[in-house]
PDB file of C-alpha atoms in Angstrom:
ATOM      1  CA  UNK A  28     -10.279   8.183  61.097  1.00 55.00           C
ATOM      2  CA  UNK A  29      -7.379   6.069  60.816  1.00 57.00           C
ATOM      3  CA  UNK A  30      -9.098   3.067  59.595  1.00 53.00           C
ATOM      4  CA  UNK A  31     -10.585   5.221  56.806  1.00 50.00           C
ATOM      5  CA  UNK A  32      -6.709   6.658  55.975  1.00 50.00           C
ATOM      6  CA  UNK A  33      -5.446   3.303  56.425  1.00 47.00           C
ATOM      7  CA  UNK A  34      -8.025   1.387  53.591  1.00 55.00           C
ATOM      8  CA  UNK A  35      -7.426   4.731  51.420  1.00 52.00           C
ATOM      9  CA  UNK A  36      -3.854   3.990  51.366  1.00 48.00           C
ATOM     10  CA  UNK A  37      -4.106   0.391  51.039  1.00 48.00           C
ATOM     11  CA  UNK A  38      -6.721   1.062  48.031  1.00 50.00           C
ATOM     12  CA  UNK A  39      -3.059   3.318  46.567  1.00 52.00           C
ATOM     13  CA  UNK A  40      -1.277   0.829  47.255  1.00 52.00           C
ATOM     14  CA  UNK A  41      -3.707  -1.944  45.293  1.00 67.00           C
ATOM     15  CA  UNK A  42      -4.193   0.534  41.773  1.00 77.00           C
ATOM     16  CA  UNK A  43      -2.169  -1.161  39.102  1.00 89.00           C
ATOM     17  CA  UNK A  44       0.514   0.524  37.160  1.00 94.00           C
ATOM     18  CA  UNK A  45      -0.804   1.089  33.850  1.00 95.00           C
ATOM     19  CA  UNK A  46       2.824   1.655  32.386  1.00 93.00           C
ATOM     20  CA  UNK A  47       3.309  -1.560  29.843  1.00 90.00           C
ATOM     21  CA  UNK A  48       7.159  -3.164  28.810  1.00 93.00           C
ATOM     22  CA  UNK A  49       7.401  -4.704  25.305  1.00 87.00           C
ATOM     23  CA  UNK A  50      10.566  -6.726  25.206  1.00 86.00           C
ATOM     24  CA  UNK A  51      11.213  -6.125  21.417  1.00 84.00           C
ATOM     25  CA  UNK A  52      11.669  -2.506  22.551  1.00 86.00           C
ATOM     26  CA  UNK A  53      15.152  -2.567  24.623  1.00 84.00           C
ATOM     27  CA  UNK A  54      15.594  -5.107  21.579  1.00 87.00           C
ATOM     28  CA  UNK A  55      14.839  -2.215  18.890  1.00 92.00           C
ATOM     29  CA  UNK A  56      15.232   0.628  19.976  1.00 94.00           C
ATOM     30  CA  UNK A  57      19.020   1.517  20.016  1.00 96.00           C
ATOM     31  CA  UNK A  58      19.249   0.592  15.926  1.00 96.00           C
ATOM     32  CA  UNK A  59      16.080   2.329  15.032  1.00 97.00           C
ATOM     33  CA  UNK A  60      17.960   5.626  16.962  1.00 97.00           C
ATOM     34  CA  UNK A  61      20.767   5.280  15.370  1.00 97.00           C
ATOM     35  CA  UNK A  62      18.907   6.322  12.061  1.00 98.00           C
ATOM     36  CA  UNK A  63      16.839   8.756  13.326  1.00 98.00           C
ATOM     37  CA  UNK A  64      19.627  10.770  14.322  1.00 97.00           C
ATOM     38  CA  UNK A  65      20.878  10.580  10.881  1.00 97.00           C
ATOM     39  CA  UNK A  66      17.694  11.373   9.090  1.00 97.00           C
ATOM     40  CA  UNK A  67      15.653  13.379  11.311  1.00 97.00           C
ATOM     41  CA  UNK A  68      16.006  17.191  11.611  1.00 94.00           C
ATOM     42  CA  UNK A  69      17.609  18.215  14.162  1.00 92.00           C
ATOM     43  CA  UNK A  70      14.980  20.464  16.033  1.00 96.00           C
ATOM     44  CA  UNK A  71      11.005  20.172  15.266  1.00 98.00           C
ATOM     45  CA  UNK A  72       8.196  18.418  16.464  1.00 98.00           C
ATOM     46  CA  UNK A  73       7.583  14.928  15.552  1.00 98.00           C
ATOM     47  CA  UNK A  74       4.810  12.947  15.905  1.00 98.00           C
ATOM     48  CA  UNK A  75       4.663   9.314  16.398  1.00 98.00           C
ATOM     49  CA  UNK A  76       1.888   7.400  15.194  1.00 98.00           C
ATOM     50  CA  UNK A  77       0.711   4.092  17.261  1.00 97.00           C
ATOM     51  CA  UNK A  78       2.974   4.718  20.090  1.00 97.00           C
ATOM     52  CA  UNK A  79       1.440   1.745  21.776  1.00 96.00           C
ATOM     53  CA  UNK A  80       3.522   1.065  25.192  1.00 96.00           C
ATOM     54  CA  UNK A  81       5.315   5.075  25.285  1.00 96.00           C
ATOM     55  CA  UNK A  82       9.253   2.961  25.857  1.00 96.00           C
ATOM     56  CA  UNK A  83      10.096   4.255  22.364  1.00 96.00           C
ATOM     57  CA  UNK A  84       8.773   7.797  23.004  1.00 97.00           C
ATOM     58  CA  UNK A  85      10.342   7.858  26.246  1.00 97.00           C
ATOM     59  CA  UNK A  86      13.972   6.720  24.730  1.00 97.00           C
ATOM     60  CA  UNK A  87      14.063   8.811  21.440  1.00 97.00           C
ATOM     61  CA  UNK A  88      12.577  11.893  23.544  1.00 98.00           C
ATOM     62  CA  UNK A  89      15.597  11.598  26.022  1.00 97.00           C
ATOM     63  CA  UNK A  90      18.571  10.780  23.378  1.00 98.00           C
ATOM     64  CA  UNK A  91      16.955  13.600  20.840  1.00 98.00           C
ATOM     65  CA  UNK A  92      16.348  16.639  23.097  1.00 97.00           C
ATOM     66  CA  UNK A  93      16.419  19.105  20.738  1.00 98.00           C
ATOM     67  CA  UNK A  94      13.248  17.904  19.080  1.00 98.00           C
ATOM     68  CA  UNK A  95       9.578  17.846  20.455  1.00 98.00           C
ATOM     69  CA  UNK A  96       8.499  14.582  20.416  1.00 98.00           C
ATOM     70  CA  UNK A  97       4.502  14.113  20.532  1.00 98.00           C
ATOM     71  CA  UNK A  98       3.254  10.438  20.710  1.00 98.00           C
ATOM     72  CA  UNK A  99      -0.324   9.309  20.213  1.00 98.00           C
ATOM     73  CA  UNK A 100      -2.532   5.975  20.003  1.00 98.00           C
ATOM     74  CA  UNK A 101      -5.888   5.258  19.378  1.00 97.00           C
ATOM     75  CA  UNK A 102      -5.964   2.993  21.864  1.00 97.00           C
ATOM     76  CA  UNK A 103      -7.142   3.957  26.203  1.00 97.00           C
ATOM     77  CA  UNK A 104      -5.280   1.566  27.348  1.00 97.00           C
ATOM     78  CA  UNK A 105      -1.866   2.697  25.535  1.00 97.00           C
ATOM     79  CA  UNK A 106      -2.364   6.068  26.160  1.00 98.00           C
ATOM     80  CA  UNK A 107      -2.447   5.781  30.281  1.00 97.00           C
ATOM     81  CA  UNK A 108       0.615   3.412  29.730  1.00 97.00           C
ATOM     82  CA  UNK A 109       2.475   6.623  28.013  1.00 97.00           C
ATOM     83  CA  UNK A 110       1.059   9.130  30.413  1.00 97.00           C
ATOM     84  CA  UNK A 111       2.678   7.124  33.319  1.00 97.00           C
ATOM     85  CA  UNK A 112       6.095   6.750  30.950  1.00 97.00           C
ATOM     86  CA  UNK A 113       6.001  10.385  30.712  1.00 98.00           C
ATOM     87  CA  UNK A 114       5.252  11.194  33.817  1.00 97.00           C
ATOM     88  CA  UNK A 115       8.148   9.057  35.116  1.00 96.00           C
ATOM     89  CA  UNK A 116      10.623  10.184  32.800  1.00 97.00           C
ATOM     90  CA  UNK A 117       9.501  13.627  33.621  1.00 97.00           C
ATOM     91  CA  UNK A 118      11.316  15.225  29.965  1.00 98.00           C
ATOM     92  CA  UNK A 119      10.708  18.841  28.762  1.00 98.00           C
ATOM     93  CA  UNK A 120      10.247  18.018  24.962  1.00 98.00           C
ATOM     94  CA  UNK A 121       7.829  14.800  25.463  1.00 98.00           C
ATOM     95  CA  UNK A 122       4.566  16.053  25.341  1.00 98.00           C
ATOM     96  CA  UNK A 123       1.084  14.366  26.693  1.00 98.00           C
ATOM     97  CA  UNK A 124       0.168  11.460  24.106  1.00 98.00           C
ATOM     98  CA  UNK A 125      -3.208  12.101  22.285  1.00 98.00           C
ATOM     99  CA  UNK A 126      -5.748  10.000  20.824  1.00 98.00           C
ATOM    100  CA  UNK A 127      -5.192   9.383  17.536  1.00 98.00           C
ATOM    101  CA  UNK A 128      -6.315   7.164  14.608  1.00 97.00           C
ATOM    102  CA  UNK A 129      -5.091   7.326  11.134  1.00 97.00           C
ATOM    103  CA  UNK A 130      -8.143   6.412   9.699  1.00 97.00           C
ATOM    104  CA  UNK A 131      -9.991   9.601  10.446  1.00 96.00           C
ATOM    105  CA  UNK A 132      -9.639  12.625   8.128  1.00 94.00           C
ATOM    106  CA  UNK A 133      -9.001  14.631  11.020  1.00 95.00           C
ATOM    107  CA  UNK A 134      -5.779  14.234  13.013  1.00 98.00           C
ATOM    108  CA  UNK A 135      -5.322  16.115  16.243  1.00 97.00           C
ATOM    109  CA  UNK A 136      -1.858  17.533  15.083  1.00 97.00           C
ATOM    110  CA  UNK A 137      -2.054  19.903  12.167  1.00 96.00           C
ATOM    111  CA  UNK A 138       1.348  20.276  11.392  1.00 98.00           C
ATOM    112  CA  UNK A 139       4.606  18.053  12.222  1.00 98.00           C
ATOM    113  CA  UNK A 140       8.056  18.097  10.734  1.00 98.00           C
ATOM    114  CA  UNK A 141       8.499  14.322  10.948  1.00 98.00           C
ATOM    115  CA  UNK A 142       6.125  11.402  11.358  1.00 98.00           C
ATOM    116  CA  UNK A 143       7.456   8.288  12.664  1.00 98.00           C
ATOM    117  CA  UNK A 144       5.284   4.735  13.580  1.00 98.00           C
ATOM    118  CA  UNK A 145       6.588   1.613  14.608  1.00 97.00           C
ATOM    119  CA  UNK A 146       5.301  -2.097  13.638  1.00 95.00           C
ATOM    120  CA  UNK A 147       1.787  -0.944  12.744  1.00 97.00           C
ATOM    121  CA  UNK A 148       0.929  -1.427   9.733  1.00 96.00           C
ATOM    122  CA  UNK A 149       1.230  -5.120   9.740  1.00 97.00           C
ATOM    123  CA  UNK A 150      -1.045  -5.540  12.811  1.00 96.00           C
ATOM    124  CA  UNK A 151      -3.779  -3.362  11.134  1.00 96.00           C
ATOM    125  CA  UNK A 152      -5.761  -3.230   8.241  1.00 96.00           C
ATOM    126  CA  UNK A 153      -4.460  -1.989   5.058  1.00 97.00           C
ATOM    127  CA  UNK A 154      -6.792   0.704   5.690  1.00 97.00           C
ATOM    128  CA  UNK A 155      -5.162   1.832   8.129  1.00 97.00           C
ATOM    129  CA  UNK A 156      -1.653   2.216   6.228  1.00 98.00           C
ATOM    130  CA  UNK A 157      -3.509   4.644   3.733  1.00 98.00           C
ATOM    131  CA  UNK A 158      -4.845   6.638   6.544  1.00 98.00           C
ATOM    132  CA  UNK A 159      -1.404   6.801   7.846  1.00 98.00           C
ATOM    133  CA  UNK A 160       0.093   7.822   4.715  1.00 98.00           C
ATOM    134  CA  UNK A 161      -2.671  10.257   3.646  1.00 98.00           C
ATOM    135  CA  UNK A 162      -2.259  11.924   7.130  1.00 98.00           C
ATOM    136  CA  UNK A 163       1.152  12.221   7.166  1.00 98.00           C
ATOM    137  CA  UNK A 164       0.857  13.849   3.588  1.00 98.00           C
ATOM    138  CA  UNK A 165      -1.489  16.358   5.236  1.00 97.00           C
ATOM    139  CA  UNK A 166       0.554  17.035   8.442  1.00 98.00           C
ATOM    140  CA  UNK A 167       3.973  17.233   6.767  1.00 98.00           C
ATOM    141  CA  UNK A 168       5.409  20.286   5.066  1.00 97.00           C
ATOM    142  CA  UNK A 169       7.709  19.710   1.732  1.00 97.00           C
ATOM    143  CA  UNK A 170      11.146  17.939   2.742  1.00 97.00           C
ATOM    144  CA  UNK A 171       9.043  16.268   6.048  1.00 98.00           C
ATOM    145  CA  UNK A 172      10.173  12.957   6.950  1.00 98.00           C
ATOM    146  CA  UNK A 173       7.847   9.982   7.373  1.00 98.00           C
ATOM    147  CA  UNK A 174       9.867   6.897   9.013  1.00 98.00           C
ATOM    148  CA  UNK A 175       8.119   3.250   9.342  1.00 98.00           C
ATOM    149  CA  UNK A 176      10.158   0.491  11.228  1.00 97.00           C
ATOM    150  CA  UNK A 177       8.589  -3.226  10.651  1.00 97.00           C
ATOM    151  CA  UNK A 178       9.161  -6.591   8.760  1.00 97.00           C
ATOM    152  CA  UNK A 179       7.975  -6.105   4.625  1.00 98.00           C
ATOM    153  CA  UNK A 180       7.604  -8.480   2.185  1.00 97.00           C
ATOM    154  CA  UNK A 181      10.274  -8.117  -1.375  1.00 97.00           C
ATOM    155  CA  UNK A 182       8.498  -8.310  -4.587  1.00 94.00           C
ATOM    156  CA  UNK A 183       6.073 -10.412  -3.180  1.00 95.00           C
ATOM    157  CA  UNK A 184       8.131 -12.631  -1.145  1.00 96.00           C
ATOM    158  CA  UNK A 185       9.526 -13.044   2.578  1.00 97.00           C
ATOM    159  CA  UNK A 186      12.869 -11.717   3.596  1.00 95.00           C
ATOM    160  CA  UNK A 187      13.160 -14.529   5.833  1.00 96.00           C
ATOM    161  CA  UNK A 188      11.470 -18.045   6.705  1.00 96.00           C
ATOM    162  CA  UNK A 189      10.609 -16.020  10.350  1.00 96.00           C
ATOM    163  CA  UNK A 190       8.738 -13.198   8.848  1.00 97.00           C
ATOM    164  CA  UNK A 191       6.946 -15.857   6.516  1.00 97.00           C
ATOM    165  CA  UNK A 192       5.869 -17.917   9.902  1.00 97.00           C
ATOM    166  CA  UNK A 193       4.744 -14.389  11.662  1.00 96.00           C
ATOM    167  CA  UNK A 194       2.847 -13.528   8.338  1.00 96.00           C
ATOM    168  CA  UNK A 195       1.129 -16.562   8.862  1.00 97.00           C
ATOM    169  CA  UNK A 196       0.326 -16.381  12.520  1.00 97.00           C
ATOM    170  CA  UNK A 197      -0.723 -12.796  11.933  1.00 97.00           C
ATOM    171  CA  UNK A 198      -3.560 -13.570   9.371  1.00 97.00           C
ATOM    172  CA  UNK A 199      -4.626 -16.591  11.073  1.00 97.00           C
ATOM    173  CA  UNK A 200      -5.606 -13.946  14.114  1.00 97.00           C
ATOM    174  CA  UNK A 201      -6.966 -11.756  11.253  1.00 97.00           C
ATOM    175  CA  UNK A 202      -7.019 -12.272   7.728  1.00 97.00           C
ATOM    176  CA  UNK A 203      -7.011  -8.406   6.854  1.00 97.00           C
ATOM    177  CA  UNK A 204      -3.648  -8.004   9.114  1.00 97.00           C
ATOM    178  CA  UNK A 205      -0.559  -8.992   7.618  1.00 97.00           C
ATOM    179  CA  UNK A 206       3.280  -8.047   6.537  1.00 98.00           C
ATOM    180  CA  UNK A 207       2.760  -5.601   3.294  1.00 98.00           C
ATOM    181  CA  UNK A 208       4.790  -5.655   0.495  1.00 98.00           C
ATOM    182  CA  UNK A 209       7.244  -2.977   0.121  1.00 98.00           C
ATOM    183  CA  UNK A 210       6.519  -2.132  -3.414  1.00 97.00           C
ATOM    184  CA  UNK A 211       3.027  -1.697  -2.551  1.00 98.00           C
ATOM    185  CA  UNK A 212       4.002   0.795   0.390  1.00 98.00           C
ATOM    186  CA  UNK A 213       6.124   2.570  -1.721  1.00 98.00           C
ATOM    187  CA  UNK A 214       3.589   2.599  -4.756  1.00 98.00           C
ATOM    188  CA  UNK A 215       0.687   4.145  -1.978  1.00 98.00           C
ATOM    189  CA  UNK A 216       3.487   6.788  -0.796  1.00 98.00           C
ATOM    190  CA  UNK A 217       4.283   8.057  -4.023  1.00 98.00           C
ATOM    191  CA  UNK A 218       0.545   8.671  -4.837  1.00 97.00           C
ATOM    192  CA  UNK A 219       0.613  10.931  -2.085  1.00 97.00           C
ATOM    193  CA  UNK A 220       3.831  12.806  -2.566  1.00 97.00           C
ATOM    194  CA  UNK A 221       6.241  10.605  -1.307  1.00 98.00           C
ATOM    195  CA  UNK A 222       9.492   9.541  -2.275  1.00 98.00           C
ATOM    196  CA  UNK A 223      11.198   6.411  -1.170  1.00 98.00           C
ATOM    197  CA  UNK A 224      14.697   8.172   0.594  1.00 98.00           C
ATOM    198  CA  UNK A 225      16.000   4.748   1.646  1.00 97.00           C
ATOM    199  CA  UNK A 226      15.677   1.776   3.045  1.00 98.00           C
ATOM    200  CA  UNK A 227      17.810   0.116   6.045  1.00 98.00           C
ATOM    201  CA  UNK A 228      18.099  -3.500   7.356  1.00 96.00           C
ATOM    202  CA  UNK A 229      17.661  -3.887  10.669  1.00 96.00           C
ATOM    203  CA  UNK A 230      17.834  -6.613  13.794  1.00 93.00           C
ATOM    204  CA  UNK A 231      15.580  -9.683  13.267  1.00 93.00           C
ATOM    205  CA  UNK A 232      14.533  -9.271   9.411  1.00 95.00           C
ATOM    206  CA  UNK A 233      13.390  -5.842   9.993  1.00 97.00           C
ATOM    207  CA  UNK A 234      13.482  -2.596   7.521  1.00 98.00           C
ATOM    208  CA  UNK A 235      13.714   0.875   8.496  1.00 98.00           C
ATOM    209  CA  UNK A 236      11.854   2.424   5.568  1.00 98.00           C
ATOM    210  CA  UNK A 237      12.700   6.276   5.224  1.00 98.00           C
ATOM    211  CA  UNK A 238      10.002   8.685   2.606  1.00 98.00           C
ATOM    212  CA  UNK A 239      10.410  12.178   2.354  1.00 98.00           C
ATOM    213  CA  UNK A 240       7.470  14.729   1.338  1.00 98.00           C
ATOM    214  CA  UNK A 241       8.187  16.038  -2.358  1.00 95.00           C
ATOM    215  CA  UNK A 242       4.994  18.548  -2.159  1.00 72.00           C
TER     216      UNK A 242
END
C-alpha cells in the first residue's frame, strides 16, 4: 500500500503545470490598464477574446473588481493555462475561460458590455478579424466598447522599422498573418456599427485602438 501511495504521489508530483508566462505581458500590461480604467464602464461583464496565456485576465480581473471579467480562447492548450491562472488567483469576478473562436457565427457569450483582445489579429487570418468584429457587433449593446491592443500599419506604412521586421517574420511563418492596416480596421468596424473613439500609443510601437457600438 505504500508503494502504490508513494508512485501516486510521485506521478503528482511529475504532472506539468499547464499555467504559461509571456514576457511581453508584465511588459504590457500596466499601460494597456491604465486605459481601460479610463474607457471601460465601470461595472459589467467583459469578455476577452484570445486570452491566450490568462496573465492579462488575471491582472485586469484583480485591478478592475467591479467588473466581471470572462476570458476565452479557441485554443486547449490556453484554456488549461487560464483555468490554472484562475484557479491560483482564486478572484470572485474572473470567471472559467470558454472556448471560443471568432470565426463561428455562434459565440458562447450572448451579451457583453465590453469586448477586449490582445495581439490577435496580426497572428491570424484576416478572417478572423471580421469574425471578431462581426461578433462583437452581435454581443455588444449600443455605447459597448470593443478595445484591440497590437502593432498597425498607417496608411499603408510601418510605424516603426521593428514592426516592419515583425511584419516580415510574421508572413514568412504565414503569408495570410500579418500587421493590418489601421484604416482597413477602422473601415471593417464602421461597416458593422463601429466608430473609431480613439486611438493611443503605447510601449514598443504599439496602439491601443478604442471603437464604440453606435447601433
Amino acid at each position: 500500500m505504500r508503494s502504490v501511495c508513494l508512485r501516486k504521489l510521485a506521478a503528482m508530483s511529475e504532472t506539468p503545470d499547464p499555467r504559461i508566462y509571456r514576457p511581453h505581458v508584465a511588459r504590457n500590461r500596466e499601460p494597456i490598464l491604465d486605459v481601460l480604467r479610463r474607457v471601460l464602464s465601470p461595472r459589467g461583464l467583459v469578455l476577452e477574446v484570445a486570452s491566450g496565456s490568462g496573465e492579462h485576465a488575471v491582472y485586469f480581473a484583480e485591478r478592475l473588481p467591479d467588473l466581471l471579467w470572462q476570458p476565452t480562447d479557441p485554443d486547449t492548450q490556453a484554456l488549461a493555462s487560464i483555468a490554472a491562472h484562475r484557479a491560483d488567483a482564486d478572484l470572485p469576478n474572473l470567471l472559467a475561460p470558454l472556448q471560443l473562436d471568432v470565426t463561428s457565427a455562434q459565440w458562447p457569450v450572448e451579451r457583453a458590455d465590453a469586448v477586449l483582445c490582445n495581439n490577435m489579429i496580426h497572428i491570424a487570418r484576416w478572417s478572423a478579424c471580421q469574425g471578431l468584429i462581426s461578433g462583437a457587433a452581435r454581443v455588444l449593446p449600443a455605447g459597448g466598447i470593443l478595445y484591440l491592443y497590437g502593432p498597425y500599419m498607417i496608411d499603408g506604412r510601418h510605424t516603426a522599422p521593428s514592426n516592419a521586421a515583425f511584419d516580415a517574420q510574421l508572413r514568412s511563418q504565414n503569408a495570410a498573418w500579418g500587421i493590418r492596416d489601421l484604416a482597413e480596421v477602422k473601415a471593417l468596424a464602421e461597416r458593422q456599427g463601429f466608430a473609431l473613439a480613439e486611438t493611443v500609443q503605447m510601449p514598443a510601437n504599439n496602439l491601443s485602438v478604442v471603437f464604440r457600438r453606435e447601433a
